[in-house]
Short mmCIF file of C-alpha atoms in Angstrom, two decimals:
data_model
loop_
_atom_site.label_atom_id
_atom_site.label_comp_id
_atom_site.label_asym_id
_atom_site.label_seq_id
_atom_site.Cartn_x
_atom_site.Cartn_y
_atom_site.Cartn_z
CA THR D 1107 5.51 -64.57 -2.31
CA VAL D 1108 9.08 -64.38 -1.15
CA VAL D 1109 10.69 -65.81 1.97
CA ASN D 1110 13.71 -64.31 3.65
CA SER D 1111 15.39 -65.58 6.76
CA ARG D 1112 15.81 -62.01 8.04
CA ARG D 1113 12.45 -60.53 7.02
CA SER D 1114 10.13 -63.52 7.12
CA CYS D 1115 7.53 -63.62 4.34
CA PHE D 1116 6.12 -60.89 2.10
CA SER D 1117 4.49 -60.51 -1.28
CA ASN D 1118 5.86 -59.07 -4.53
CA ARG D 1119 5.21 -59.58 -8.19
CA SER D 1120 6.94 -62.64 -9.67
CA TRP D 1121 9.59 -60.75 -11.60
CA GLU D 1122 10.36 -58.56 -8.56
CA ALA D 1123 10.76 -61.67 -6.40
CA LEU D 1124 13.23 -63.17 -8.91
CA ASP D 1125 15.26 -59.93 -8.89
CA LEU D 1126 15.37 -60.03 -5.07
CA LEU D 1127 16.46 -63.66 -5.20
CA ASP D 1128 19.25 -62.80 -7.69
CA ALA D 1129 20.44 -60.01 -5.43
CA GLY D 1130 20.62 -62.36 -2.44
CA ASP D 1131 17.94 -60.38 -0.57
CA ILE D 1132 15.59 -63.36 -0.24
CA ASP D 1133 15.96 -67.10 0.17
CA ILE D 1134 12.86 -68.46 -1.59
CA ALA D 1135 10.63 -67.08 -4.37
CA PHE D 1136 7.20 -68.73 -4.76
CA ILE D 1137 5.99 -67.40 -8.09
CA THR D 1138 3.14 -67.78 -10.58
CA GLN D 1139 5.02 -66.52 -13.61
CA HIS D 1140 7.96 -68.51 -14.92
CA ASN D 1141 9.46 -66.02 -17.43
CA LYS D 1142 11.37 -68.87 -19.13
CA ARG D 1143 13.90 -68.83 -16.31
CA SER D 1144 15.71 -72.10 -15.59
CA GLY D 1145 16.10 -73.69 -12.16
CA GLY D 1146 12.57 -73.35 -10.82
CA ARG D 1147 10.59 -76.30 -9.55
CA ARG D 1148 6.94 -76.46 -10.58
CA VAL D 1149 4.97 -77.30 -7.45
CA HIS D 1150 1.34 -76.61 -8.39
CA ARG D 1151 -1.07 -76.34 -11.33
CA THR D 1152 -4.54 -74.92 -11.25
CA PRO D 1153 -6.92 -73.58 -13.92
CA LEU D 1154 -7.75 -69.90 -13.98
CA VAL D 1155 -11.49 -69.11 -13.89
CA TRP D 1156 -13.79 -66.16 -14.20
CA ALA D 1157 -15.69 -65.31 -11.03
CA CYS D 1158 -18.33 -62.84 -9.87
CA SER D 1159 -20.59 -62.24 -6.90
CA LYS D 1160 -23.34 -64.79 -6.36
CA GLN D 1161 -25.73 -61.86 -5.88
CA THR D 1162 -25.31 -60.24 -9.30
CA ASN D 1163 -25.44 -60.77 -13.05
CA VAL D 1164 -22.54 -58.36 -13.71
CA HIS D 1165 -21.07 -60.92 -16.13
CA LEU D 1166 -23.91 -60.10 -18.58
CA ARG D 1167 -23.04 -56.40 -18.81
CA GLN D 1168 -21.51 -54.96 -21.95
CA PRO D 1169 -18.78 -53.97 -21.98
CA LEU D 1170 -17.75 -56.53 -19.35
CA PRO D 1171 -16.55 -54.74 -16.19
CA LEU D 1172 -13.28 -56.23 -14.89
CA ALA D 1173 -11.62 -56.16 -11.50
CA ILE D 1174 -8.02 -57.01 -12.33
CA PHE D 1175 -4.39 -56.84 -11.26
CA GLY D 1176 -2.05 -54.21 -12.72
CA VAL D 1177 -0.02 -54.19 -15.91
CA GLY D 1178 2.46 -57.06 -16.17
CA CYS D 1179 0.44 -59.57 -14.15
CA ILE D 1180 -0.05 -62.99 -15.75
CA TYR D 1181 -3.73 -63.02 -14.66
CA ARG D 1182 -4.36 -59.71 -16.41
CA LYS D 1183 -2.57 -60.82 -19.58
CA ALA D 1184 -4.58 -64.06 -19.68
CA ALA D 1185 -7.92 -62.32 -19.15
CA LEU D 1186 -7.42 -59.57 -21.70
CA ALA D 1187 -5.95 -61.94 -24.32
CA ALA D 1188 -8.92 -64.33 -23.93
CA LEU D 1189 -11.47 -61.51 -24.19
CA ASP D 1190 -9.70 -59.95 -27.19
CA LYS D 1191 -9.48 -63.32 -28.94
CA ARG D 1192 -13.29 -63.79 -28.62
CA GLY D 1193 -14.02 -60.16 -29.46
CA ILE D 1194 -15.68 -59.47 -26.11
CA GLY D 1195 -15.66 -55.81 -25.10
CA TYR D 1196 -14.52 -54.97 -21.59
CA ARG D 1197 -13.70 -52.04 -19.36
CA LEU D 1198 -11.33 -51.91 -16.42
CA ALA D 1199 -13.73 -51.19 -13.57
CA TYR D 1200 -11.22 -51.73 -10.77
CA GLU D 1201 -7.47 -52.34 -10.60
CA SER D 1202 -5.59 -53.40 -7.51
CA PRO D 1203 -2.27 -54.99 -6.56
CA SER D 1204 -4.03 -57.13 -3.95
CA ARG D 1205 -6.32 -60.14 -4.32
CA SER D 1206 -8.42 -58.96 -1.34
CA GLY D 1207 -9.02 -55.58 -3.02
CA LEU D 1208 -10.21 -57.30 -6.16
CA GLU D 1209 -12.48 -59.63 -4.20
CA CYS D 1210 -14.10 -56.65 -2.43
CA ALA D 1211 -14.96 -55.02 -5.76
CA VAL D 1212 -16.29 -58.30 -7.15
CA GLU D 1213 -18.28 -59.16 -4.01
CA ALA D 1214 -19.92 -55.71 -4.20
CA GLY D 1215 -21.15 -56.63 -7.69
CA LEU D 1216 -19.00 -54.07 -9.52
CA ALA D 1217 -17.09 -56.43 -11.77
CA VAL D 1218 -15.94 -59.87 -12.82
CA THR D 1219 -12.44 -61.10 -11.93
CA ILE D 1220 -10.04 -63.84 -12.90
CA ILE D 1221 -8.80 -66.13 -10.10
CA ALA D 1222 -7.13 -69.50 -9.59
CA LYS D 1223 -9.91 -72.09 -9.30
CA ASP D 1224 -8.66 -73.41 -5.97
CA LEU D 1225 -8.73 -69.88 -4.46
CA VAL D 1226 -12.36 -68.96 -5.27
CA PRO D 1227 -13.92 -67.85 -1.97
CA PRO D 1228 -17.40 -69.15 -1.05
CA ASN D 1229 -19.06 -65.76 -1.64
CA LEU D 1230 -18.10 -65.82 -5.34
CA CYS D 1231 -19.26 -68.14 -8.11
CA VAL D 1232 -17.31 -69.55 -11.04
CA LEU D 1233 -18.75 -68.45 -14.35
CA PRO D 1234 -19.29 -70.80 -17.30
CA THR D 1235 -16.85 -70.73 -20.19
CA GLY D 1236 -16.95 -71.84 -23.78
CA ASN D 1237 -19.95 -71.34 -26.05
CA ALA D 1238 -22.25 -70.71 -23.07
CA GLY D 1239 -20.10 -68.07 -21.41
CA LEU D 1240 -16.82 -66.31 -21.20
CA PRO D 1241 -13.68 -67.53 -22.96
CA SER D 1242 -11.65 -70.36 -21.44
CA LEU D 1243 -8.54 -69.42 -19.51
CA PRO D 1244 -5.15 -71.11 -19.21
CA VAL D 1245 -3.81 -73.27 -16.41
CA LEU D 1246 -1.68 -71.43 -13.87
CA ASN D 1247 1.67 -72.96 -12.92
CA THR D 1248 3.33 -72.08 -9.62
CA TYR D 1249 7.08 -72.42 -9.18
CA LEU D 1250 9.59 -72.36 -6.34
CA PHE D 1251 12.99 -70.78 -6.87
CA THR D 1252 15.71 -70.86 -4.24
CA GLY D 1253 18.87 -68.92 -3.56
CA PRO D 1254 22.28 -70.06 -2.27
CA SER D 1255 20.99 -70.34 1.32
CA SER D 1256 18.51 -73.08 0.35
CA ARG D 1257 20.78 -75.69 1.94
CA SER D 1258 20.32 -74.22 5.43
CA PRO D 1259 18.03 -76.27 7.73
CA GLY D 1260 15.58 -73.38 8.21
CA VAL D 1261 15.17 -72.71 4.50
CA LYS D 1262 14.93 -76.45 3.74
CA ALA D 1263 12.17 -76.83 6.36
CA THR D 1264 10.29 -73.86 4.90
CA LEU D 1265 10.60 -75.30 1.39
CA ASP D 1266 9.24 -78.62 2.59
CA CYS D 1267 6.25 -76.90 4.22
CA ILE D 1268 5.47 -74.88 1.09
CA VAL D 1269 5.71 -77.93 -1.18
CA GLU D 1270 3.52 -80.01 1.11
CA SER D 1271 0.87 -77.28 1.40
CA VAL D 1272 0.48 -76.79 -2.37
CA ARG D 1273 0.93 -80.37 -3.52
CA THR D 1274 -1.67 -81.44 -6.08
#
C-alpha cells in the first residue's frame, strides 16, 4: 500500500511502491517485501499460513490446486518454495493480483491459498502444517518506508495511525 498526499491511498506491489517513493510520487510505502533496502521500519510480523474453504477438502487433492498471487510476489515465492522443498505436486488453479479475488476462488472450494495468519477471514480455515499437513511457511515482515515529505504534519499523522493499527 502506498500513501500520497495528492492521491490518497492505493495498492501496488512492494517493489513498485518503492520505485514510486524514490521518484517522489508517493509519501509512504507500506510493504511486505523488504528487498534488502535500508531505511525501512519494520512495524509488523505475522506467520504465513495455508487456508482453504471450511466446506471442502481441496487440500487433499493431488496435485494441490493453488490460488495465488502473480510472479514476483513474496507469498507466491514462499508457497512454491515450501511445496517444492517437500516434493508436493501442485497446479496453479487461479492467479490474481487481488486478495479478494483469491479468497473468492478459495471460498468456492477451487483451491488452497497462502495468507497472513492475522488476515484469515472467518469463512476460511487454517490448514495444519508439518508432518500432519502442508509444509510450514515463513513469517511475513511488514515495513514502512517514507519519502522526504515524511516530516509534514499530515504525513506524520498518517504514519502514526498506520503504526498504531498494525502494532503487535
